[in-house]
mmCIF file of C-alpha atoms in Angstrom:
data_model
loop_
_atom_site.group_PDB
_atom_site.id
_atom_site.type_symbol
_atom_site.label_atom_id
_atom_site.label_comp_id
_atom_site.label_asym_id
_atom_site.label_seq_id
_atom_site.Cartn_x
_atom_site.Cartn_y
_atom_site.Cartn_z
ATOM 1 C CA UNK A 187 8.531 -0.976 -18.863
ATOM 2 C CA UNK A 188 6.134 0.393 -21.209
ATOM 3 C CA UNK A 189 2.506 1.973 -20.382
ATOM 4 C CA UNK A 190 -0.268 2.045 -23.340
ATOM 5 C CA UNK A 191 -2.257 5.297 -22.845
ATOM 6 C CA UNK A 192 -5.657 5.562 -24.435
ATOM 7 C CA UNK A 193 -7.635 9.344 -24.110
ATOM 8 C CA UNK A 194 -5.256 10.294 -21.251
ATOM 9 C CA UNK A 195 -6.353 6.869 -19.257
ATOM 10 C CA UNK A 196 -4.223 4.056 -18.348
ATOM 11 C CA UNK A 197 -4.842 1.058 -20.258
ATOM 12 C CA UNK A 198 -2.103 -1.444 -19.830
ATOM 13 C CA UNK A 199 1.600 -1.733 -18.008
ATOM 14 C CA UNK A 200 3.955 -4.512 -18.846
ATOM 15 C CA UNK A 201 7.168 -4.816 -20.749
ATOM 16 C CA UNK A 202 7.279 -4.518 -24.507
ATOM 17 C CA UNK A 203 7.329 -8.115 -25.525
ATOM 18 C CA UNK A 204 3.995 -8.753 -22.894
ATOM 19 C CA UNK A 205 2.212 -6.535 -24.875
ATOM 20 C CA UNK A 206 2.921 -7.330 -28.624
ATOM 21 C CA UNK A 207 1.691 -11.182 -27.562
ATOM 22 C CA UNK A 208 -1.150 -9.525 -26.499
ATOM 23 C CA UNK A 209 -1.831 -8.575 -30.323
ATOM 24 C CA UNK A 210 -4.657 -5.817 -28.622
ATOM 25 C CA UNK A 211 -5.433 -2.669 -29.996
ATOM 26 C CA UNK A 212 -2.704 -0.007 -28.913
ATOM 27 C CA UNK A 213 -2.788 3.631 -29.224
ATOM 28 C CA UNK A 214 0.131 5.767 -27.889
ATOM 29 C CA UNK A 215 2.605 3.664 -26.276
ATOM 30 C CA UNK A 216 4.680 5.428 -23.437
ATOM 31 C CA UNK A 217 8.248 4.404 -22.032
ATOM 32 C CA UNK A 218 8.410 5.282 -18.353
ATOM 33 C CA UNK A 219 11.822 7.853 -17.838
ATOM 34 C CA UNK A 220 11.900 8.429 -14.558
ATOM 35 C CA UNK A 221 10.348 4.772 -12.758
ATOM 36 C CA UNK A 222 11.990 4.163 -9.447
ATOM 37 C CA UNK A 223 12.509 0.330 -8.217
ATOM 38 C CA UNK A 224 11.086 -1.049 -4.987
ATOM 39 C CA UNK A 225 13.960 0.161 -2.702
ATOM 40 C CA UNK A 226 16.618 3.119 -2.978
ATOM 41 C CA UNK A 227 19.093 4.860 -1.037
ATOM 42 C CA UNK A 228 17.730 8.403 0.368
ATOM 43 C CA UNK A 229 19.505 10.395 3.036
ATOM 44 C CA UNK A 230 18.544 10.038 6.788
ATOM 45 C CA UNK A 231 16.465 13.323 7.408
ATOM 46 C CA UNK A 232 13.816 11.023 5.135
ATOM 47 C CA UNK A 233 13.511 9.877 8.505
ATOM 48 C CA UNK A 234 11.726 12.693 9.963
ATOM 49 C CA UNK A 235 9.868 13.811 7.163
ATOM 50 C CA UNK A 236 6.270 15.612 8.540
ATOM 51 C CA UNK A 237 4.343 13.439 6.286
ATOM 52 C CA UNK A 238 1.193 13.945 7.731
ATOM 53 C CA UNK A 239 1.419 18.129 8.068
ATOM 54 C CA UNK A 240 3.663 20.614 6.256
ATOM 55 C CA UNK A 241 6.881 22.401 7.098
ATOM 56 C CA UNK A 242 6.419 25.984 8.403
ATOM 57 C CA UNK A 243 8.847 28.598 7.533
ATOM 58 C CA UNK A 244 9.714 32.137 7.560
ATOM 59 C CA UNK A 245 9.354 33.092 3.895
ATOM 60 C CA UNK A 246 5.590 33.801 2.217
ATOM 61 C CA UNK A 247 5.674 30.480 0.325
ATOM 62 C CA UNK A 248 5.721 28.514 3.681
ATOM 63 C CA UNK A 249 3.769 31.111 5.754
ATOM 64 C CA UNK A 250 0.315 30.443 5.995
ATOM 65 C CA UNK A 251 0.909 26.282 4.950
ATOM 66 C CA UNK A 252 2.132 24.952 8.245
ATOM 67 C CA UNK A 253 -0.962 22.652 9.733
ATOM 68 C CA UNK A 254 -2.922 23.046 6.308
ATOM 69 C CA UNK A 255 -3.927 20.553 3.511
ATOM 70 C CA UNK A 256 -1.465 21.000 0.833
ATOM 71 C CA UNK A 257 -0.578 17.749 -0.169
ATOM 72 C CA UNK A 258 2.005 18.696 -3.213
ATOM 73 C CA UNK A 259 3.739 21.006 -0.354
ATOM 74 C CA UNK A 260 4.486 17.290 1.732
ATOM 75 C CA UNK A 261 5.936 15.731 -1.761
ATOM 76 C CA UNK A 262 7.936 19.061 -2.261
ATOM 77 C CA UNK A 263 9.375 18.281 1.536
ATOM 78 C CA UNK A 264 10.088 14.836 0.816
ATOM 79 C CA UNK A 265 12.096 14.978 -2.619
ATOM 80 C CA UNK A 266 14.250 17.755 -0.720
ATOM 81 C CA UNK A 267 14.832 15.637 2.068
ATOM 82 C CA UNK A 268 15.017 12.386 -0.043
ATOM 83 C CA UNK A 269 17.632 14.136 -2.657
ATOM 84 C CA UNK A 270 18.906 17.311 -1.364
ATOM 85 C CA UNK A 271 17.197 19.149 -4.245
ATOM 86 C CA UNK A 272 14.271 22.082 -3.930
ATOM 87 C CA UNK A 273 11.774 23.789 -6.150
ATOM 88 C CA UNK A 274 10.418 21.329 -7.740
ATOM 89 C CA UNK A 275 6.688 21.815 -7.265
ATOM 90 C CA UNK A 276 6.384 25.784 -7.870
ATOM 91 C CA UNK A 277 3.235 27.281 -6.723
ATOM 92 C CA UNK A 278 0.794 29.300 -9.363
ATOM 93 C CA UNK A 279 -0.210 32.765 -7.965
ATOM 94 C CA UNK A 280 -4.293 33.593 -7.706
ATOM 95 C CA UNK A 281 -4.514 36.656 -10.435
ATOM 96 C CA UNK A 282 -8.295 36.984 -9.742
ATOM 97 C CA UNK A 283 -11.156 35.648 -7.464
ATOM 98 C CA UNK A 284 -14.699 36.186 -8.181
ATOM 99 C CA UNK A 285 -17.723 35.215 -5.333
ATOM 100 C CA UNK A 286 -21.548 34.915 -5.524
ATOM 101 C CA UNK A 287 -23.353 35.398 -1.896
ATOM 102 C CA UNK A 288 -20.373 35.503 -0.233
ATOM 103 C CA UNK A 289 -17.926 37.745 1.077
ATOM 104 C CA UNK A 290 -14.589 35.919 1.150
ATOM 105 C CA UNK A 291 -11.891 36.833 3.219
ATOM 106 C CA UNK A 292 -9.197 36.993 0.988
ATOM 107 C CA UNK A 293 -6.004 38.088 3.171
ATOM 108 C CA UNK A 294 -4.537 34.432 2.948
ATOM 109 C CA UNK A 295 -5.771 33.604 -0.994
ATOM 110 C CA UNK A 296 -2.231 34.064 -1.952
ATOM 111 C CA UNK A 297 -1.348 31.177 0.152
ATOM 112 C CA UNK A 298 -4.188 29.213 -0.777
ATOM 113 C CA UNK A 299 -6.701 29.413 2.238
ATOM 114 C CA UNK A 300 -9.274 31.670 3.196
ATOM 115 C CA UNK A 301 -12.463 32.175 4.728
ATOM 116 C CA UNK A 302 -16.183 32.924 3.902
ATOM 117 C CA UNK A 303 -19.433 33.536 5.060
ATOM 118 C CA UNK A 304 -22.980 33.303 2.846
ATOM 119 C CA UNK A 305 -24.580 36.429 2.110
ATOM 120 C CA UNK A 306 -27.742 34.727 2.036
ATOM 121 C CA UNK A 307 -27.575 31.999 4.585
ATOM 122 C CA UNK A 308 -30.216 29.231 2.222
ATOM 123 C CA UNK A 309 -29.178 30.108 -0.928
ATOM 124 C CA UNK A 310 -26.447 29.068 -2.941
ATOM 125 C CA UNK A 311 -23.323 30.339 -3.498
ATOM 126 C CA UNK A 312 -19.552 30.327 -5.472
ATOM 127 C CA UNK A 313 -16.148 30.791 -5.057
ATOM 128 C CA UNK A 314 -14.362 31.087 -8.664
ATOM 129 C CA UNK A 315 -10.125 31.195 -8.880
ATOM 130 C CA UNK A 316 -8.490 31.924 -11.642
ATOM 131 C CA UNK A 317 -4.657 31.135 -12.344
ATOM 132 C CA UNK A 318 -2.163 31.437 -15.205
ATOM 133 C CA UNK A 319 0.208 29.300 -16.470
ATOM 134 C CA UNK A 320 3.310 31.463 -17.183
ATOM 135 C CA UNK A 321 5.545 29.110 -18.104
ATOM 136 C CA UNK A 322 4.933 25.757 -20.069
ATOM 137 C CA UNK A 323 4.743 22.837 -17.638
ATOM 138 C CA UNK A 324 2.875 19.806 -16.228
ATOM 139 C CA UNK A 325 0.262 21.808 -13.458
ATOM 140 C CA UNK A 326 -1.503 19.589 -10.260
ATOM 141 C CA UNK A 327 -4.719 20.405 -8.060
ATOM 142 C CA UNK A 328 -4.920 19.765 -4.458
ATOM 143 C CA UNK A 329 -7.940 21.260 -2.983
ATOM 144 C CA UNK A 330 -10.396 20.872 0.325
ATOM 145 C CA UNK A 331 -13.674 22.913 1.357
ATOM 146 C CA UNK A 332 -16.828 22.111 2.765
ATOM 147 C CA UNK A 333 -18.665 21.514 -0.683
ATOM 148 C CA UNK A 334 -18.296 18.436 -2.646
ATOM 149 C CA UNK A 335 -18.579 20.234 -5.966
ATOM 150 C CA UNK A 336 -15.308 21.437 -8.288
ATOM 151 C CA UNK A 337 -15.675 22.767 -11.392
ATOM 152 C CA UNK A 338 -11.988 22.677 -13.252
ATOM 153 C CA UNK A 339 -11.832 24.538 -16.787
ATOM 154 C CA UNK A 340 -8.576 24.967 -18.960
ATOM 155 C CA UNK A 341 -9.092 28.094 -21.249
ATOM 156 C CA UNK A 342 -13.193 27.914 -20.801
ATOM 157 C CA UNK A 343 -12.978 24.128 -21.459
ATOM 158 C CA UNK A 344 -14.690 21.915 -18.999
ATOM 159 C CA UNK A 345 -12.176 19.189 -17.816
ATOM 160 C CA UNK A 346 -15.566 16.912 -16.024
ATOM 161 C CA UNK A 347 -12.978 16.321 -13.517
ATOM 162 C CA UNK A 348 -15.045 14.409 -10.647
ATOM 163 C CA UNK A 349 -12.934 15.587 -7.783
ATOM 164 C CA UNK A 350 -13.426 14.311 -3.972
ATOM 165 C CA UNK A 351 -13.124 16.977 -2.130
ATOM 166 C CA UNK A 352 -13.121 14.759 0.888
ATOM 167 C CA UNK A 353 -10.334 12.796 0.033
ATOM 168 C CA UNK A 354 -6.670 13.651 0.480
ATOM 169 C CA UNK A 355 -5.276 13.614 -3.239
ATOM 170 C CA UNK A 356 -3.176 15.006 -5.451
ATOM 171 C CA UNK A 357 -4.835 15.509 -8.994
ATOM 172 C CA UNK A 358 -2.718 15.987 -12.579
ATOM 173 C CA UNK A 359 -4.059 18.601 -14.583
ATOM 174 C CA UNK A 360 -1.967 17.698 -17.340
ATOM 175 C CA UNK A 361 1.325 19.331 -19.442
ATOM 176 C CA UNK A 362 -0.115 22.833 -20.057
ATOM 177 C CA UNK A 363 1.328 25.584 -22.698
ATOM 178 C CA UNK A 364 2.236 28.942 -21.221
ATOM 179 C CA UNK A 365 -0.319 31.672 -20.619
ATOM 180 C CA UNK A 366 -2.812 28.625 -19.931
ATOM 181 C CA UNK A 367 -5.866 29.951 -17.954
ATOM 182 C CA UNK A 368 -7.044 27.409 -15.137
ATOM 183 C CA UNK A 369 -10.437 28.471 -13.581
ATOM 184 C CA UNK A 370 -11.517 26.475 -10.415
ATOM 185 C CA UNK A 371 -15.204 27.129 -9.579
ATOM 186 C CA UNK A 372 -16.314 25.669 -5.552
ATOM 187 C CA UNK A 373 -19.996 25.949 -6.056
ATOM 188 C CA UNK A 374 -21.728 25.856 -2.124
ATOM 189 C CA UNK A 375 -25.234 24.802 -2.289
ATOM 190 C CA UNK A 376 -28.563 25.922 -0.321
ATOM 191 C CA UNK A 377 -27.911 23.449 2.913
ATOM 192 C CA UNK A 378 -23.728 23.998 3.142
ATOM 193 C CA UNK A 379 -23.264 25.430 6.648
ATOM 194 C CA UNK A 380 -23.465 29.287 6.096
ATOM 195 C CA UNK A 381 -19.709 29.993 6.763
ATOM 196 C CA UNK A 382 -16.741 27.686 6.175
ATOM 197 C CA UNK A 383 -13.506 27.197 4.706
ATOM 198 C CA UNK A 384 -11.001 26.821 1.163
ATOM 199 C CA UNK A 385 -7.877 24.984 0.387
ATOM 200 C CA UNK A 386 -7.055 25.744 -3.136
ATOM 201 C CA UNK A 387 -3.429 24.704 -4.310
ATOM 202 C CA UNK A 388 -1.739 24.791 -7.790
ATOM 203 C CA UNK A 389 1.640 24.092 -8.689
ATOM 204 C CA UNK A 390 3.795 24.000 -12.237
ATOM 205 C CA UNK A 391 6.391 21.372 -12.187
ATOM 206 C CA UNK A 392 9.713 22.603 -12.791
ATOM 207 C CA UNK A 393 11.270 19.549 -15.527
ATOM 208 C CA UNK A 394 15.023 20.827 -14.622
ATOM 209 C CA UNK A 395 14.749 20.546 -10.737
ATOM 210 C CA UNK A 396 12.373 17.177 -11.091
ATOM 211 C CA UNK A 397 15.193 15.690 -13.021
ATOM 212 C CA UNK A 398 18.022 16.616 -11.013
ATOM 213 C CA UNK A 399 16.301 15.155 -7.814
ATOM 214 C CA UNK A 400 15.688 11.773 -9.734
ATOM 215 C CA UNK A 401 19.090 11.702 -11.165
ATOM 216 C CA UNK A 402 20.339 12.307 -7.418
ATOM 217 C CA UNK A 403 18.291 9.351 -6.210
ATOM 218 C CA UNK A 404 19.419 6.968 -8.686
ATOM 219 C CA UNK A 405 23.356 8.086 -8.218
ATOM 220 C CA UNK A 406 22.553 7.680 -4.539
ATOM 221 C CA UNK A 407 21.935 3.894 -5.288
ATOM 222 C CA UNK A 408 18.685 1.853 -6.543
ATOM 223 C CA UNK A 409 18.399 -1.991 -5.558
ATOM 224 C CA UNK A 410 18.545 -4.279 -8.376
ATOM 225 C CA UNK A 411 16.621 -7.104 -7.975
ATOM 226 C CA UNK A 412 17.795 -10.492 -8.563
ATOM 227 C CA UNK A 413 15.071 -12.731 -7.512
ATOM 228 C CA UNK A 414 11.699 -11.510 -6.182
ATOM 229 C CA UNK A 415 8.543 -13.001 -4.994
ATOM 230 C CA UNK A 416 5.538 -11.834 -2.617
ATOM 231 C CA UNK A 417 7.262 -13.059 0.121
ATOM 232 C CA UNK A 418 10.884 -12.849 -0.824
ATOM 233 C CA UNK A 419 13.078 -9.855 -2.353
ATOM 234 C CA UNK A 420 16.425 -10.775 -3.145
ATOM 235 C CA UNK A 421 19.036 -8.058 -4.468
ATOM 236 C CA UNK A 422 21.925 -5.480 -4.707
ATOM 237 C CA UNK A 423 22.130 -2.194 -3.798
ATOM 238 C CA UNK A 424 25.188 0.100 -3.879
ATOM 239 C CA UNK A 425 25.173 3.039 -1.369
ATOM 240 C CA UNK A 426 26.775 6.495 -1.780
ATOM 241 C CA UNK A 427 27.403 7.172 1.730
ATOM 242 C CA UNK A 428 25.208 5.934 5.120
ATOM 243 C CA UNK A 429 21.964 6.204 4.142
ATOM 244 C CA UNK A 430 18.272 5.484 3.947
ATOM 245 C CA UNK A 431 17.063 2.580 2.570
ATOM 246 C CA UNK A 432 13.207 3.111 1.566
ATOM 247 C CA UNK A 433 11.159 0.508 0.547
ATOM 248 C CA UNK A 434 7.626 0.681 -1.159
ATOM 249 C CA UNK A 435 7.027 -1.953 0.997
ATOM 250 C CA UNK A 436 4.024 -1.952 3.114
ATOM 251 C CA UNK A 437 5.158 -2.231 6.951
ATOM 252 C CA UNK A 438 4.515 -5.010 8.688
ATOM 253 C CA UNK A 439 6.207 -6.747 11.538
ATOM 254 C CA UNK A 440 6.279 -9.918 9.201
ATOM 255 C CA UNK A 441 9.167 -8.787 6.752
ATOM 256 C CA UNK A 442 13.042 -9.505 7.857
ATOM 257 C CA UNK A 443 15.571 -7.671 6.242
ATOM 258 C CA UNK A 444 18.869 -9.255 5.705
ATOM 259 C CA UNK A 445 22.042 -7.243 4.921
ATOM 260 C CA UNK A 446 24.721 -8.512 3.248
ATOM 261 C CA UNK A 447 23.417 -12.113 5.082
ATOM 262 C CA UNK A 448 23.038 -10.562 8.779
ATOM 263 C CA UNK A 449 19.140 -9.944 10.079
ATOM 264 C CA UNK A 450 18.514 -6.969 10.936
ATOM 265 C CA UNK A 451 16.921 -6.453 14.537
ATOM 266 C CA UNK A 452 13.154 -5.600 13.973
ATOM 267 C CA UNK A 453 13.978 -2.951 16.631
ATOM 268 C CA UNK A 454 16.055 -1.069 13.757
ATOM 269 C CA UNK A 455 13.025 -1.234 11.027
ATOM 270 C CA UNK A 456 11.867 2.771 10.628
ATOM 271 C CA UNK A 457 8.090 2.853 9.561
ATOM 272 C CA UNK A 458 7.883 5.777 7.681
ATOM 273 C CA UNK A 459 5.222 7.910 6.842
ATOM 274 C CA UNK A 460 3.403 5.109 9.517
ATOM 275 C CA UNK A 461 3.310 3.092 6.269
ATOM 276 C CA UNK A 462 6.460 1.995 4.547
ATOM 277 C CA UNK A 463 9.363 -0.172 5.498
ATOM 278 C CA UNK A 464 12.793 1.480 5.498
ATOM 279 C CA UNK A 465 16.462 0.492 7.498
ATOM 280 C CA UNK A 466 19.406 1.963 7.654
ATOM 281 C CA UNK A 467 22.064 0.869 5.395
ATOM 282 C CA UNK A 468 25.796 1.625 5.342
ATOM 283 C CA UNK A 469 28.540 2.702 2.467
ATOM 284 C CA UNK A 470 29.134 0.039 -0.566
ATOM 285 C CA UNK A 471 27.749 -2.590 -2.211
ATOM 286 C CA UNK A 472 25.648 -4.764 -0.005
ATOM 287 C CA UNK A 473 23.473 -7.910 -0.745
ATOM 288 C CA UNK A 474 19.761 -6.944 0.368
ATOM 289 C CA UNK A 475 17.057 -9.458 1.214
ATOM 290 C CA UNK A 476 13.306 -8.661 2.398
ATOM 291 C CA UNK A 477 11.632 -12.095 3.309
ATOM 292 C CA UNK A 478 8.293 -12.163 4.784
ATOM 293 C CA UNK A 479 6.946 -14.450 7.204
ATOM 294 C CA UNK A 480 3.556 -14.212 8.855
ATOM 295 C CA UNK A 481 3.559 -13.524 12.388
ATOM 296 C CA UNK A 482 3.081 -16.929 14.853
ATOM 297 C CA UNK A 483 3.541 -19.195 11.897
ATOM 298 C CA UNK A 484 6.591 -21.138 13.307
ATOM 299 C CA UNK A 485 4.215 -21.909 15.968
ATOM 300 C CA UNK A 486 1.320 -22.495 14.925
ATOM 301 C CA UNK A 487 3.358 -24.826 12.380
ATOM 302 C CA UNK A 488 4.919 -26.626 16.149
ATOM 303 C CA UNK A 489 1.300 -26.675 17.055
ATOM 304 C CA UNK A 490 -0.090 -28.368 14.385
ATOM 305 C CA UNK A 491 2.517 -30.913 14.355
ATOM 306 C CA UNK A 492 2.089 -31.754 18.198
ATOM 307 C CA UNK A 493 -2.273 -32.354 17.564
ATOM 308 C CA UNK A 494 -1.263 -34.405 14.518
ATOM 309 C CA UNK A 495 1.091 -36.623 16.715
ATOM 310 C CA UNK A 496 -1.116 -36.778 19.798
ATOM 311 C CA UNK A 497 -4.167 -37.533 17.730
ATOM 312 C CA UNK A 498 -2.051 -40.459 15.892
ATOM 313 C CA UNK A 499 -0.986 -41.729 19.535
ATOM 314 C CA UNK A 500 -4.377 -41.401 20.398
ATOM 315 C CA UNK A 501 -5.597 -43.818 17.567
ATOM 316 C CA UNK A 502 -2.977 -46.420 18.124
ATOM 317 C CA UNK A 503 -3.441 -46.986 21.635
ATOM 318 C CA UNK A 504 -7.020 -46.573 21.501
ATOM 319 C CA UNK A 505 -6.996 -49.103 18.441
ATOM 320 C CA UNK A 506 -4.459 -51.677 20.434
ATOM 321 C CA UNK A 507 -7.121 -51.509 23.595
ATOM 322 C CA UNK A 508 -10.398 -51.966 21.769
ATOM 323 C CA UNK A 509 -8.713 -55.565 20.680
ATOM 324 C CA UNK A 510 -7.567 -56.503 24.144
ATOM 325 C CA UNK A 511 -10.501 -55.860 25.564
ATOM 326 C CA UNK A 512 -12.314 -58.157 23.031
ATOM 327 C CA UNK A 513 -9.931 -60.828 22.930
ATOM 328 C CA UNK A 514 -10.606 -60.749 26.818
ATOM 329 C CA UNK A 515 -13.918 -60.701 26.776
ATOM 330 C CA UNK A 516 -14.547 -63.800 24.423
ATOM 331 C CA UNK A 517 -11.548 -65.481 26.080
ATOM 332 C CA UNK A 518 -13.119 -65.192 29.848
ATOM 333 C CA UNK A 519 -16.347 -66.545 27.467
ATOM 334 C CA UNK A 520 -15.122 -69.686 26.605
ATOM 335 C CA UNK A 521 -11.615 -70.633 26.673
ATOM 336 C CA UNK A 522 -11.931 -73.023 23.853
ATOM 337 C CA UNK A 523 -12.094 -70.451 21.888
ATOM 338 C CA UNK A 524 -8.316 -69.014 22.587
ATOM 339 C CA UNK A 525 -6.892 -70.448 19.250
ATOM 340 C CA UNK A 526 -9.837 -69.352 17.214
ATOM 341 C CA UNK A 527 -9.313 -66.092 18.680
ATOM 342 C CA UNK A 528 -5.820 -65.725 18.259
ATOM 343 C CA UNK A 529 -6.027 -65.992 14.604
ATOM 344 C CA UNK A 530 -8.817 -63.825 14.524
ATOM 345 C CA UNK A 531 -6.576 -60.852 16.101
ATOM 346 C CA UNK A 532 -4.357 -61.259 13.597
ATOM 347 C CA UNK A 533 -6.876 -61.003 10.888
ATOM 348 C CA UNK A 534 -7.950 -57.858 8.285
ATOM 349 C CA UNK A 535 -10.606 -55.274 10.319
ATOM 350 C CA UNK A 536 -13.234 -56.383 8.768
ATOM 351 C CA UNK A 537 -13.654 -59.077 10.486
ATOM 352 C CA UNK A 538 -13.922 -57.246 14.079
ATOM 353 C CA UNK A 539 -17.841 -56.629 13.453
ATOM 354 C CA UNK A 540 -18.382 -60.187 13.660
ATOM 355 C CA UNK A 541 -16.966 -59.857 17.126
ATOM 356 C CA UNK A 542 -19.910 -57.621 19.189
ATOM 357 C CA UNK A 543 -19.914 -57.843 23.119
ATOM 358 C CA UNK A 544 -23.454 -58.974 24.320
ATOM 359 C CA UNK A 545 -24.981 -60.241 20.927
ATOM 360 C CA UNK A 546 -25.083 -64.372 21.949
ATOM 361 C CA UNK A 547 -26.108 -64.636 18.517
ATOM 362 C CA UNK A 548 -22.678 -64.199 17.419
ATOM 363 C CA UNK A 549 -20.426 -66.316 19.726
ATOM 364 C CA UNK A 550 -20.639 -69.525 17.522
ATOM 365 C CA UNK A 551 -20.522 -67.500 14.357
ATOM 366 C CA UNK A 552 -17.037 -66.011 15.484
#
């Protein structure tokens, strides 16, 4: 799977072949190391992974980030559950903070929150942080206060990142050299409330640990897929030991899972993260199959069938009774005209308008 890059932005994804036929223009063209398929085996305490707050803990990385807003923190929590392997997201230490009409409480800066209050209350005011890379790595931004305006600089450059602060995301900075400065400016203008709130989180990734984790997950097994669809996932997946299966799979009590042929109760699906499909899968090699079928189909299929069917009845008899009652009617009429009749029942439709109950006009005609 290759990935054409063009100024830092995604252009195109596809295999190799799909994009020579496509005879575009290509700049730098990127194999992706370290993709993951739809479904691999993680171990079971991915099963009660806090995705929606962060671990606590005793030591002064993990003290002040339980029941904060450090997303890369909840990623850190999951690889170690998912793989057994830590430290992959290292945090960057503040080495200065500067402040314009405020006075910021900085006792918790080192663990990325703190406090402050305006100086003057209808004015504007700043918050500037300002980190260093020490060693050389790829470096991500999570951040959440009150204002909706970042300013991100690498060594006095500008990046013009438009960050939401309002939106819980993880942003990539980029592969940085060592002794890197990053300066993040939250400017609070004249009508933000007069006191409020930071969240400022960077992290380095560490390549070694990153790599060890991935290489953990794919030993751990990764489902090769032998036929797929958007409704049906057929393949193999070899387990190290009773595990997780997770899925990218949206959850939805529409999929089935089959396991080496047997369904799997929907009592057993685990919606992780509130989001994603996962089961529980056992030692070995095992034959995996994710079909999806939309809820009340099968009877809304039965349903559909049974109007069909009654509306057909309905037009038969309906269709058999209109003619009786004709061939009664001109019958009662005149009798002489039985034979003539007769024939007449036997004959194409179109000849039924002839045939009109109450038009004396037509009687000889017919």
């Amino acid at each position: 799977e290759l990935a054409v890059i063009d100024d830092g932005k995604l252009k195109e994804f596809g295999t190799h072949m799909e994009l020579i036929n496509k005879k575009g223009e290509y700049f730098e063209l990127y194999k992706v190391k370290y993709n993951l398929p739809l479904a691999y085996c993680v171990y079971n305490d991915v099963e009660f992974w806090p995705y929606d707050n962060v671990p606590g803990g005793d030591s002064d990385f993990w003290k002040f980030r339980s029941n904060t807003d450090d997303y890369i923190a909840v990623h850190e929590d999951y690889i170690k559950r998912a793989a057994g392997v830590s430290g992959c997201f290292l945090p960057l230490d503040i080495e200065s903070t500067d402040s314009k009409n405020n006075s910021a409480k900085n006792e918790y800066v080192t663990a990325g929150s703190y406090s402050y209050t305006k100086q003057n209350a209808d004015q504007k005011a700043s918050s500037t942080f300002e980190y260093t890379v020490e060693k050389s790595t790829n470096v991500y931004l999570t951040a959440k206060t009150n204002s909706k305006n970042l300013n991100v600089k690498i060594n006095s450059d500008n990046l013009n990142i438009d960050y939401k602060m309002d939106r819980r995301y993880v942003c990539d900075l980029g592969y940085l050299d060592a002794g890197s400065v990053i300066t993040l400016e939250v400017q609070i203008p004249e009508d933000a409330a007069a006191t409020g709130s930071y969240y400022m989180y960077l992290y380095g990734l560490d390549g070694d640990a990153f790599e060890d984790a991935y290489n953990e997950i794919v030993a751990n097994g990764t489902l090769d897929i032998t036929s797929y669809s958007e409704t049906d996932i057929e393949g193999t997946v070899r387990a190290a030991e009773d595990m997780l299966l997770y899925t990218s799979i949206p959850y939805d009590e529409g999929w089935q899972v089959f396991i080496d042929g047997e369904r799997i109760p929907a009592a057993e699906y685990i919606k992780l993260a509130n989001a994603l499909l996962c089961v529980r899968i056992g030692a070995g090699e095992h034959s995996v199959r994710f079909k999806y079928e939309q809820r009340g189909l099968p009877e809304g299929i039965l349903i559909t069938i049974f109007t069909v069917a009654s509306l057909l009845v309905y037009a038969v008899i309906s269709r058999f009774f209109l003619k009786q009652r004709l061939f009664d009617a001109l019958t009662l009429r005149n009798k002489k005209f039985r034979p003539v009749l007769e024939r007449i029942n036997k004959a194409p439709d179109n000849l039924y308008p002839v045939l009109k109950p109450g038009d004396d006009n037509n009687w000889d005609e017919a």
